[in-house]
């Protein structure tokens, strides 16, 4: 069997619903762009570009100036977006508002970001290759590492923060294993409700994440071997593009 390529998103798909994982990762069924995901991409692209500029230029005004070219590029790459974004003014206004929320949470003129969209990868076993893209990774002059992820939605409800950190712990584990430096801080920035949540990862947490990854990887390998991908109905079904063909819903 070929080595299994996994990312935190695909692992989340499998743990949420194995059938959803199959549609996306095995059958490679196409999905139309989602307006929320595309909004997130637009904001990420501006926040990526802003750190290419000299520190004093990283202002909200500059970010807003960067929006129209970023949007033009996005719509060129994904022309289907034209039929999703019916009110362009409302779309751009919402993007302004999310960018302004970002500047309420961080002041990018005061620090340097070392990497944006950093690709991290590693074989976690002979059978499993794990990879992912980190929104931002900052290495302080003291050598301390901070991993940052931007979310255009709202922060998790109380009690759900741990689940929210899974993806960043995976990145922290990859960085630690590849570079020998345990990241000091994981930071989730929620632009939807102007909140950040932070966590200081420990070696024990990352080792437990590694064990969890290996367990999920083994479950996926065994599902592939037996071609058994059960459906798992949940609230997520209401947002699932495959609901119309899913055996849990089509009788
Ligand atoms: S509709 Fe629900 S059960 Fe079916 S694949 Fe999607 S998430 Fe899974």
Coordinates of N, CA and C and ligand atoms in Angstrom, one line a residue:
X1 N 0.8 -1.2 0.0 CA 0.0 0.0 0.0 C 0.9 1.3 0.0
X2 N 0.4 2.3 -0.8 CA 1.2 3.5 -0.8 C 1.1 4.2 0.5
X3 N 2.2 5.0 0.8 CA 2.1 5.7 2.1 C 0.9 6.7 2.2
X4 N 0.3 6.7 3.3 CA -0.9 7.5 3.5 C -0.5 8.9 3.8
X5 N -1.1 9.9 3.0 CA -0.8 11.3 3.2 C -1.9 11.9 4.0
X6 N -1.5 12.5 5.2 CA -2.5 13.0 6.1 C -2.2 14.5 6.4
X7 N -3.3 15.2 6.7 CA -3.2 16.6 7.3 C -4.1 16.7 8.4
X8 N -4.0 17.7 9.3 CA -4.9 17.8 10.4 C -6.4 17.9 9.9
X9 N -6.6 18.6 8.7 CA -8.0 18.7 8.2 C -8.6 17.3 7.9
X10 N -7.8 16.5 7.1 CA -8.3 15.2 6.7 C -8.5 14.3 8.0
X11 N -7.6 14.5 9.0 CA -7.8 13.7 10.2 C -9.1 14.1 10.9
X12 N -9.3 15.4 10.9 CA -10.6 15.9 11.5 C -11.8 15.3 10.8
X13 N -11.7 15.3 9.4 CA -12.8 14.7 8.6 C -13.1 13.3 9.1
X14 N -12.0 12.5 9.2 CA -12.2 11.1 9.6 C -12.8 11.0 10.9
X15 N -12.3 11.8 11.9 CA -12.9 11.6 13.3 C -14.3 12.1 13.3
X16 N -14.6 13.2 12.5 CA -16.0 13.6 12.5 C -17.0 12.7 11.8
X17 N -16.5 12.1 10.6 CA -17.3 11.2 9.9 C -16.4 10.5 8.9
X18 N -16.2 9.2 9.0 CA -15.3 8.4 8.1 C -15.8 8.5 6.7
X19 N -17.1 8.5 6.5 CA -17.7 8.6 5.1 C -17.3 9.9 4.4
X20 N -17.3 11.0 5.2 CA -16.9 12.3 4.7 C -15.4 12.3 4.3
X21 N -14.6 11.6 5.1 CA -13.2 11.4 4.8 C -13.1 10.7 3.4
X22 N -13.9 9.7 3.3 CA -13.8 8.9 2.0 C -14.1 9.7 0.8
X23 N -15.2 10.5 0.9 CA -15.6 11.3 -0.2 C -14.5 12.3 -0.6
X24 N -13.8 12.8 0.4 CA -12.8 13.9 0.1 C -11.5 13.3 -0.2
X25 N -11.0 12.3 0.6 CA -9.6 11.9 0.5 C -9.4 10.7 -0.4
X26 N -10.4 9.8 -0.5 CA -10.3 8.6 -1.3 C -10.9 8.8 -2.7
X27 N -12.2 9.2 -2.7 CA -12.9 9.3 -3.9 C -12.5 10.7 -4.6
X28 N -11.9 11.6 -3.9 CA -11.5 12.9 -4.4 C -12.7 13.6 -5.2
X29 N -13.9 13.5 -4.6 CA -15.0 14.2 -5.2 C -14.9 15.7 -5.1
X30 N -15.2 16.4 -6.2 CA -15.0 17.8 -6.2 C -16.1 18.5 -5.3
X31 N -15.8 19.6 -4.7 CA -16.8 20.3 -3.9 C -16.8 21.8 -4.4
X32 N -17.9 22.4 -4.4 CA -17.9 23.8 -4.8 C -17.2 24.7 -3.8
X33 N -16.7 25.8 -4.1 CA -16.1 26.7 -3.1 C -17.2 27.1 -2.0
X34 N -16.7 27.1 -0.8 CA -17.6 27.6 0.3 C -17.4 29.1 0.6
X35 N -18.4 29.8 0.7 CA -18.2 31.3 0.9 C -17.4 31.6 2.1
X36 N -17.6 30.8 3.2 CA -16.9 31.1 4.4 C -15.4 30.8 4.2
X37 N -15.1 29.7 3.6 CA -13.7 29.3 3.4 C -13.0 30.3 2.5
X38 N -13.8 30.8 1.5 CA -13.2 31.8 0.5 C -12.9 33.1 1.2
X39 N -13.8 33.5 2.1 CA -13.7 34.7 2.9 C -12.4 34.6 3.7
X40 N -12.2 33.4 4.3 CA -11.0 33.1 5.1 C -9.8 33.3 4.3
X41 N -9.8 32.7 3.1 CA -8.6 32.7 2.2 C -8.3 34.2 1.8
X42 N -9.3 35.0 1.6 CA -9.0 36.4 1.2 C -8.3 37.1 2.4
X43 N -8.8 36.9 3.6 CA -8.2 37.6 4.8 C -6.8 37.1 5.0
X44 N -6.7 35.7 4.9 CA -5.3 35.1 5.1 C -4.3 35.7 4.1
X45 N -4.8 35.9 2.8 CA -3.9 36.4 1.8 C -3.4 37.8 2.2
X46 N -4.3 38.7 2.6 CA -3.9 40.1 3.0 C -3.0 40.0 4.2
X47 N -3.3 39.2 5.2 CA -2.5 39.1 6.4 C -1.1 38.5 6.1
X48 N -1.1 37.7 5.1 CA 0.2 37.1 4.6 C 1.1 38.3 4.0
X49 N 0.4 39.0 3.1 CA 1.1 40.1 2.4 C 1.6 41.2 3.3
X50 N 0.8 41.5 4.3 CA 1.2 42.6 5.1 C 2.5 42.5 5.8
X51 N 2.9 41.2 6.1 CA 4.2 41.0 6.8 C 5.3 41.0 5.8
X52 N 5.0 41.1 4.5 CA 6.1 41.3 3.5 C 6.6 42.8 3.5
X53 N 5.8 43.7 4.1 CA 6.1 45.1 4.1 C 6.9 45.5 5.3
X54 N 7.6 46.6 5.2 CA 8.4 47.1 6.3 C 7.4 47.3 7.5
X55 N 7.9 47.1 8.7 CA 7.1 47.2 9.9 C 6.2 48.4 10.0
X56 N 6.7 49.6 9.7 CA 5.8 50.8 9.9 C 4.7 50.9 9.0
X57 N 4.8 50.1 7.8 CA 3.7 50.1 6.8 C 2.6 49.1 7.1
X58 N 2.7 48.3 8.2 CA 1.7 47.3 8.4 C 0.6 47.9 9.2
X59 N -0.2 48.7 8.6 CA -1.3 49.3 9.2 C -2.7 48.8 8.6
X60 N -3.7 49.2 9.3 CA -5.1 48.8 8.8 C -5.3 49.5 7.5
X61 N -4.9 50.7 7.3 CA -5.1 51.4 6.0 C -4.4 50.6 4.9
X62 N -3.2 50.2 5.2 CA -2.5 49.4 4.1 C -3.2 48.1 3.8
X63 N -3.7 47.4 4.9 CA -4.4 46.1 4.7 C -5.6 46.4 3.9
X64 N -6.3 47.4 4.1 CA -7.5 47.7 3.3 C -7.2 48.0 1.9
X65 N -6.0 48.7 1.7 CA -5.5 48.9 0.3 C -5.2 47.6 -0.4
X66 N -4.7 46.6 0.4 CA -4.3 45.3 -0.2 C -5.5 44.5 -0.6
X67 N -6.7 44.8 -0.1 CA -7.9 44.0 -0.3 C -8.3 43.9 -1.8
X68 N -8.5 45.0 -2.5 CA -9.0 44.9 -3.9 C -8.1 44.0 -4.8
X69 N -6.7 44.2 -4.8 CA -5.9 43.3 -5.6 C -6.0 41.9 -5.2
X70 N -6.1 41.6 -3.9 CA -6.1 40.2 -3.4 C -7.5 39.6 -3.9
X71 N -8.5 40.4 -3.8 CA -9.8 39.9 -4.2 C -9.8 39.7 -5.7
X72 N -9.2 40.6 -6.5 CA -9.2 40.4 -8.0 C -8.4 39.1 -8.3
X73 N -7.3 38.8 -7.6 CA -6.6 37.6 -7.8 C -7.4 36.4 -7.5
X74 N -8.1 36.5 -6.4 CA -8.9 35.3 -5.9 C -10.0 35.0 -6.9
X75 N -10.7 36.0 -7.4 CA -11.8 35.7 -8.3 C -11.3 35.2 -9.7
X76 N -10.1 35.6 -10.0 CA -9.5 35.1 -11.2 C -9.2 33.6 -11.1
X77 N -8.7 33.3 -9.9 CA -8.4 31.8 -9.6 C -9.6 31.0 -9.5
X78 N -10.7 31.6 -8.9 CA -11.9 30.8 -8.6 C -13.1 31.6 -9.2
X79 N -13.3 31.5 -10.5 CA -14.4 32.3 -11.1 C -15.8 32.0 -10.6
X80 N -16.0 30.8 -10.1 CA -17.3 30.4 -9.6 C -17.7 31.3 -8.4
X81 N -16.7 32.0 -7.8 CA -17.0 32.9 -6.7 C -18.0 34.0 -7.1
X82 N -17.9 34.4 -8.4 CA -18.8 35.5 -8.9 C -20.2 35.2 -8.6
X83 N -20.6 33.9 -8.7 CA -22.0 33.6 -8.5 C -22.4 33.4 -7.0
X84 N -21.3 33.3 -6.2 CA -21.6 33.1 -4.8 C -21.7 34.5 -4.1
X85 N -20.8 35.4 -4.5 CA -20.7 36.7 -3.9 C -21.7 37.6 -4.7
X86 N -22.9 37.7 -4.2 CA -23.9 38.4 -5.0 C -23.8 39.9 -4.7
X87 N -23.4 40.2 -3.5 CA -23.3 41.7 -3.1 C -21.8 42.0 -2.8
X88 N -21.1 42.4 -3.8 CA -19.7 42.6 -3.7 C -19.3 43.7 -2.6
X89 N -20.2 44.7 -2.5 CA -19.9 45.7 -1.5 C -20.0 45.1 -0.1
X90 N -21.0 44.3 0.1 CA -21.2 43.7 1.4 C -20.0 42.7 1.7
X91 N -19.5 42.0 0.7 CA -18.4 41.1 0.8 C -17.1 41.8 1.2
X92 N -16.9 43.0 0.5 CA -15.7 43.7 0.8 C -15.8 44.4 2.2
X93 N -17.0 44.9 2.5 CA -17.2 45.6 3.8 C -17.0 44.6 5.0
X94 N -17.4 43.3 4.8 CA -17.2 42.3 5.8 C -15.7 42.0 5.9
X95 N -15.0 42.0 4.8 CA -13.6 41.8 4.9 C -12.9 42.9 5.6
X96 N -13.3 44.2 5.3 CA -12.8 45.3 6.1 C -12.9 45.1 7.6
X97 N -14.1 44.7 7.9 CA -14.5 44.5 9.3 C -13.6 43.5 10.0
X98 N -13.4 42.3 9.3 CA -12.5 41.3 9.8 C -11.1 41.8 10.0
X99 N -10.6 42.5 9.0 CA -9.2 43.1 9.1 C -9.1 44.1 10.2
X100 N -10.1 44.8 10.4 CA -10.1 45.8 11.5 C -10.1 45.1 12.8
X101 N -10.8 43.9 12.9 CA -10.8 43.1 14.1 C -9.3 42.6 14.3
X102 N -8.7 42.2 13.3 CA -7.3 41.7 13.4 C -6.4 42.8 14.1
X103 N -6.6 44.0 13.6 CA -5.7 45.1 14.1 C -6.1 45.5 15.6
X104 N -7.3 45.1 16.0 CA -7.7 45.3 17.4 C -7.0 44.3 18.3
X105 N -6.5 43.2 17.7 CA -5.9 42.1 18.5 C -4.4 42.1 18.5
X106 N -3.8 42.5 17.4 CA -2.4 42.5 17.2 C -1.9 43.8 16.6
X107 N -0.7 44.2 16.9 CA -0.1 45.3 16.2 C 1.1 44.9 15.5
X108 N 0.9 44.6 14.2 CA 2.1 44.0 13.4 C 3.2 44.9 13.1
X109 N 3.1 46.2 13.6 CA 4.3 47.1 13.4 C 5.3 46.8 14.5
X110 N 4.9 46.0 15.5 CA 5.8 45.9 16.7 C 6.6 44.6 16.7
X111 N 6.4 43.7 15.8 CA 7.1 42.4 15.8 C 7.4 41.9 14.3
X112 N 8.3 41.0 14.2 CA 8.5 40.4 12.9 C 8.0 39.0 12.9
X113 N 7.4 38.6 11.7 CA 7.0 37.3 11.6 C 8.0 36.5 10.7
X114 N 8.4 35.4 11.2 CA 9.5 34.7 10.5 C 9.0 33.9 9.2
X115 N 7.9 33.3 9.4 CA 7.3 32.5 8.2 C 5.8 32.7 8.1
X116 N 5.3 32.7 6.9 CA 3.9 32.7 6.6 C 3.7 31.5 5.7
X117 N 2.5 30.8 5.9 CA 2.2 29.6 5.1 C 3.4 28.6 5.1
X118 N 3.9 28.4 6.2 CA 5.1 27.5 6.3 C 4.6 26.0 6.2
X119 N 5.2 25.3 5.3 CA 4.9 23.9 5.1 C 5.7 23.0 6.0
X120 N 5.0 22.3 6.9 CA 5.7 21.3 7.8 C 5.3 19.9 7.4
X121 N 6.3 19.0 7.4 CA 6.0 17.7 7.0 C 6.9 16.7 7.7
X122 N 6.4 15.4 7.8 CA 7.2 14.4 8.4 C 6.6 13.0 8.2
X123 N 7.4 12.0 8.1 CA 6.8 10.7 8.1 C 6.6 10.3 9.6
X124 N 5.4 10.0 10.0 CA 5.2 9.7 11.4 C 5.4 8.2 11.6
X125 N 5.4 7.4 10.5 CA 5.7 6.0 10.5 C 6.0 5.6 9.1
X126 N 6.3 4.3 8.9 CA 6.6 3.9 7.5 C 5.3 4.1 6.6
X127 N 4.1 4.0 7.3 CA 2.9 4.0 6.5 C 2.3 5.4 6.4
X128 N 2.7 6.3 7.3 CA 1.9 7.6 7.4 C 2.9 8.8 7.2
X129 N 2.5 9.7 6.3 CA 3.2 11.0 6.1 C 2.2 12.0 6.5
X130 N 2.7 13.0 7.3 CA 1.8 14.0 7.9 C 2.3 15.4 7.4
X131 N 1.4 16.2 7.0 CA 1.9 17.6 6.6 C 0.8 18.6 6.9
X132 N 1.2 19.9 6.8 CA 0.2 20.9 7.0 C 0.9 22.3 6.7
X133 N 0.1 23.3 6.6 CA 0.6 24.7 6.4 C 0.2 25.5 7.6
X134 N 1.2 26.1 8.1 CA 1.0 27.0 9.3 C 0.8 28.4 8.8
X135 N -0.3 29.1 9.3 CA -0.5 30.4 8.9 C 0.7 31.4 9.1
X136 N 1.1 31.3 10.4 CA 2.3 32.2 10.7 C 3.1 31.5 11.8
X137 N 4.4 31.6 11.7 CA 5.3 31.1 12.7 C 6.3 32.2 13.0
X138 N 6.4 32.6 14.3 CA 7.3 33.7 14.6 C 8.4 33.2 15.5
X139 N 9.6 33.5 15.2 CA 10.7 33.1 16.0 C 11.3 34.4 16.6
X140 N 11.2 34.5 18.0 CA 11.6 35.7 18.7 C 13.2 35.7 18.7
X141 N 13.8 37.0 18.8 CA 15.2 37.1 18.9 C 15.8 36.1 20.0
X142 N 15.0 35.8 21.0 CA 15.5 34.9 22.0 C 15.4 33.4 21.6
X143 N 14.8 33.2 20.4 CA 14.7 31.8 19.9 C 13.3 31.1 20.3
X144 N 12.5 31.8 21.0 CA 11.2 31.3 21.4 C 10.3 31.3 20.1
X145 N 9.5 30.2 20.0 CA 8.7 30.0 18.8 C 7.2 30.2 19.1
X146 N 6.5 30.9 18.3 CA 5.0 31.1 18.5 C 4.4 30.7 17.2
X147 N 3.4 29.8 17.3 CA 2.6 29.4 16.1 C 1.3 30.0 16.1
X148 N 0.9 30.6 15.0 CA -0.3 31.4 15.0 C -1.3 31.0 13.9
X149 N -2.5 30.9 14.2 CA -3.5 30.5 13.2 C -4.7 31.5 13.2
X150 N -5.0 32.0 12.0 CA -6.1 33.0 11.9 C -7.4 32.3 11.6
X151 N -8.5 32.6 12.3 CA -9.8 32.0 12.0 C -10.7 33.2 11.7
X152 N -11.5 33.1 10.6 CA -12.4 34.2 10.3 C -13.7 34.1 11.0
X153 N -13.9 32.9 11.7 CA -15.2 32.7 12.4 C -15.0 33.1 13.9
X154 N -15.9 32.5 14.7 CA -16.0 32.9 16.1 C -15.2 31.9 17.0
X155 N -14.8 32.3 18.2 CA -14.0 31.5 19.1 C -14.9 30.3 19.6
X156 N -14.3 29.2 20.0 CA -15.1 28.1 20.5 C -15.8 28.4 21.8
X157 N -16.9 27.7 22.0 CA -17.6 27.8 23.2 C -16.8 27.2 24.4
X158 N -17.1 27.7 25.6 CA -16.3 27.1 26.7 C -16.4 25.6 26.7
X159 N -15.2 25.0 27.0 CA -15.1 23.5 27.0 C -14.6 23.0 25.6
X160 N -14.6 23.8 24.6 CA -14.2 23.3 23.2 C -12.9 23.8 22.8
X161 N -12.2 24.5 23.7 CA -10.9 25.1 23.4 C -9.8 24.0 23.1
X162 N -9.9 22.9 23.8 CA -8.9 21.9 23.6 C -8.9 21.3 22.2
X163 N -10.2 21.0 21.8 CA -10.4 20.5 20.4 C -9.8 21.5 19.4
X164 N -10.1 22.8 19.7 CA -9.6 23.8 18.8 C -8.1 23.8 18.6
X165 N -7.4 23.4 19.6 CA -5.9 23.5 19.5 C -5.3 22.2 18.8
X166 N -6.1 21.2 18.5 CA -5.6 20.0 17.9 C -4.6 20.3 16.7
X167 N -5.1 21.1 15.8 CA -4.4 21.4 14.5 C -3.0 22.1 14.9
X168 N -3.0 23.0 15.8 CA -1.8 23.7 16.2 C -0.8 22.8 17.0
X169 N -1.4 21.9 17.7 CA -0.5 20.9 18.4 C 0.2 20.0 17.4
X170 N -0.6 19.7 16.3 CA 0.1 18.9 15.3 C 1.2 19.6 14.7
X171 N 1.0 20.9 14.4 CA 2.1 21.7 13.8 C 3.3 21.9 14.8
X172 N 2.9 22.1 16.1 CA 4.0 22.2 17.1 C 4.8 20.9 17.2
X173 N 4.1 19.8 17.1 CA 4.8 18.5 17.1 C 5.7 18.4 15.9
X174 N 5.2 18.7 14.7 CA 6.1 18.6 13.5 C 7.3 19.5 13.7
X175 N 7.1 20.7 14.1 CA 8.2 21.7 14.3 C 9.2 21.2 15.3
X176 N 8.7 20.7 16.4 CA 9.6 20.2 17.5 C 10.4 19.0 17.0
X177 N 9.7 18.1 16.3 CA 10.4 16.9 15.8 C 11.4 17.2 14.7
X178 N 11.1 18.2 13.9 CA 12.0 18.6 12.7 C 13.1 19.5 13.1
X179 N 12.8 20.4 14.1 CA 13.9 21.4 14.5 C 14.4 21.3 15.9
X180 N 13.9 20.4 16.7 CA 14.4 20.2 18.0 C 14.0 21.3 19.0
X181 N 13.1 22.2 18.6 CA 12.7 23.3 19.5 C 11.2 23.1 19.8
X182 N 10.9 23.1 21.1 CA 9.5 23.0 21.5 C 8.9 24.4 21.4
X183 N 7.8 24.6 20.5 CA 7.2 25.9 20.5 C 6.7 26.4 21.8
X184 N 6.9 27.6 22.1 CA 6.6 28.2 23.4 C 5.1 28.5 23.5
X185 N 4.5 28.9 22.4 CA 3.1 29.5 22.4 C 2.3 29.1 21.2
X186 N 1.1 28.6 21.4 CA 0.2 28.4 20.3 C -0.9 29.5 20.4
X187 N -1.2 30.1 19.3 CA -2.2 31.2 19.4 C -3.2 31.1 18.3
X188 N -4.5 31.1 18.7 CA -5.6 31.1 17.8 C -6.2 32.5 17.8
X189 N -6.3 33.1 16.6 CA -6.9 34.5 16.5 C -8.2 34.4 15.8
X190 N -9.3 34.7 16.6 CA -10.6 34.6 16.0 C -11.1 36.0 15.6
X191 N -11.2 36.2 14.3 CA -11.5 37.6 13.9 C -13.0 37.8 13.9
X192 N -13.8 36.7 13.9 CA -15.3 36.9 14.0 C -15.8 37.5 15.2
X193 N -15.2 37.2 16.4 CA -15.7 37.8 17.6 C -14.5 38.5 18.4
X194 N -13.4 38.8 17.7 CA -12.3 39.6 18.2 C -11.7 39.0 19.5
X195 N -11.4 37.7 19.4 CA -10.8 37.0 20.6 C -9.6 36.2 20.2
X196 N -8.7 36.1 21.1 CA -7.5 35.2 20.9 C -7.6 34.1 22.0
X197 N -7.2 32.9 21.7 CA -6.9 32.0 22.8 C -5.5 31.4 22.6
X198 N -4.8 31.2 23.7 CA -3.4 30.8 23.7 C -3.2 29.6 24.5
X199 N -2.2 28.9 24.2 CA -1.8 27.7 25.0 C -0.3 27.5 24.9
X200 N 0.3 27.1 26.0 CA 1.7 26.8 26.0 C 1.9 25.3 26.0
X201 N 2.3 24.8 24.8 CA 2.3 23.3 24.7 C 3.5 22.7 25.6
X202 N 3.2 21.6 26.1 CA 4.2 20.9 26.9 C 4.6 19.6 26.1
X203 N 5.8 19.1 26.5 CA 6.3 17.9 25.8 C 5.2 16.8 25.9
X204 N 4.6 16.6 27.1 CA 3.7 15.6 27.4 C 2.5 15.7 26.5
X205 N 2.0 17.0 26.3 CA 0.8 17.2 25.4 C 1.2 16.8 24.0
X206 N 2.4 17.2 23.5 CA 2.7 16.9 22.1 C 2.9 15.4 21.9
X207 N 3.5 14.7 22.9 CA 3.6 13.3 22.8 C 2.3 12.6 22.8
X208 N 1.3 13.2 23.5 CA 0.0 12.6 23.5 C -0.7 12.9 22.1
X209 N -0.4 14.1 21.6 CA -0.9 14.4 20.2 C -0.3 13.4 19.2
X210 N 1.0 13.1 19.4 CA 1.6 12.1 18.5 C 0.9 10.7 18.5
X211 N 0.6 10.3 19.8 CA 0.0 9.0 20.0 C -1.4 9.1 19.3
X212 N -2.1 10.2 19.5 CA -3.5 10.3 18.9 C -3.4 10.2 17.4
X213 N -2.4 10.9 16.8 CA -2.2 10.9 15.4 C -2.0 9.5 14.9
X214 N -1.1 8.8 15.6 CA -0.8 7.4 15.2 C -2.1 6.5 15.2
X215 N -2.9 6.7 16.3 CA -4.1 6.0 16.4 C -5.1 6.3 15.3
X216 N -5.2 7.6 15.0 CA -6.2 7.9 13.9 C -5.7 7.4 12.6
X217 N -4.3 7.5 12.4 CA -3.7 7.0 11.2 C -4.0 5.5 11.0
X218 N -3.8 4.7 12.1 CA -4.1 3.3 12.1 C -5.6 3.0 11.8
X219 N -6.4 3.8 12.4 CA -7.9 3.6 12.1 C -8.2 3.8 10.6
X220 N -7.5 4.9 10.0 CA -7.8 5.2 8.6 C -7.2 4.0 7.7
X221 N -6.0 3.6 8.1 CA -5.4 2.5 7.3 C -6.3 1.2 7.3
X222 N -6.9 1.0 8.5 CA -7.7 -0.2 8.6 C -9.1 0.0 7.9
X223 N -9.6 1.2 7.9 CA -10.8 1.5 7.1 C -10.6 1.3 5.6
X224 N -9.4 1.8 5.2 CA -9.0 1.6 3.8 C -8.9 0.2 3.4
X225 N -8.3 -0.6 4.3 CA -8.0 -2.0 4.0 C -9.4 -2.8 3.9
X226 N -10.3 -2.4 4.8 CA -11.6 -3.1 4.8 C -12.6 -2.4 4.0
X227 N -12.3 -1.3 3.4 CA -13.2 -0.4 2.6 C -14.5 -0.2 3.4
X228 N -14.3 0.2 4.7 CA -15.4 0.4 5.6 C -15.3 1.8 6.2
X229 N -16.2 2.7 5.7 CA -16.2 4.1 6.1 C -17.6 4.4 6.6
X230 N -17.9 4.1 7.8 CA -19.3 4.4 8.3 C -19.6 5.9 8.2
X231 N -20.9 6.1 8.1 CA -21.4 7.5 8.2 C -21.6 7.8 9.7
X232 N -21.4 9.1 10.0 CA -21.6 9.5 11.4 C -22.5 10.8 11.4
X233 N -23.8 10.6 11.6 CA -24.7 11.8 11.5 C -24.4 12.7 12.7
X234 N -24.4 14.0 12.3 CA -24.2 15.0 13.4 C -24.7 16.4 12.8
X235 N -24.6 17.4 13.6 CA -25.0 18.8 13.1 C -24.2 19.1 11.8
X236 N -23.0 18.6 11.7 CA -22.2 18.9 10.5 C -22.8 18.5 9.2
X237 N -23.7 17.5 9.3 CA -24.4 17.1 8.0 C -25.1 18.3 7.3
X238 N -25.6 19.2 8.1 CA -26.3 20.4 7.5 C -25.4 21.2 6.7
X239 N -24.1 21.1 6.9 CA -23.1 21.9 6.1 C -22.4 21.0 5.1
X240 N -22.7 19.7 5.1 CA -21.9 18.8 4.3 C -22.5 18.8 2.8
X241 N -21.6 19.0 1.9 CA -22.0 19.1 0.5 C -22.5 17.7 0.0
X242 N -22.0 16.6 0.6 CA -22.3 15.3 0.2 C -23.6 14.7 0.7
X243 N -24.3 15.5 1.5 CA -25.6 15.1 2.1 C -26.5 14.4 1.1
X244 N -26.5 15.0 -0.1 CA -27.5 14.6 -1.2 C -27.2 13.2 -1.7
X245 N -25.9 12.7 -1.5 CA -25.6 11.4 -1.9 C -25.2 10.4 -0.8
X246 N -25.3 11.0 0.5 CA -24.8 10.2 1.6 C -25.8 9.1 2.0
X247 N -25.4 7.9 2.2 CA -26.3 6.8 2.5 C -27.1 7.1 3.9
X248 N -26.5 7.9 4.7 CA -27.2 8.2 6.0 C -28.4 9.0 5.8
X249 N -28.5 9.7 4.6 CA -29.6 10.6 4.4 C -30.5 10.2 3.2
X250 N -29.9 9.5 2.3 CA -30.6 9.1 1.1 C -31.1 7.7 1.3
X251 N -32.4 7.5 1.3 CA -33.0 6.1 1.6 C -33.4 5.5 0.3
Ligands
LIG1 S1 -23.9 14.1 5.4 FE1 -23.2 13.7 7.5 S2 -23.0 11.5 7.6 FE2 -23.1 12.0 5.4 S3 -20.9 12.2 4.8 FE3 -21.7 14.2 5.3 S4 -21.1 14.4 7.5 FE4 -21.0 12.3 7.0

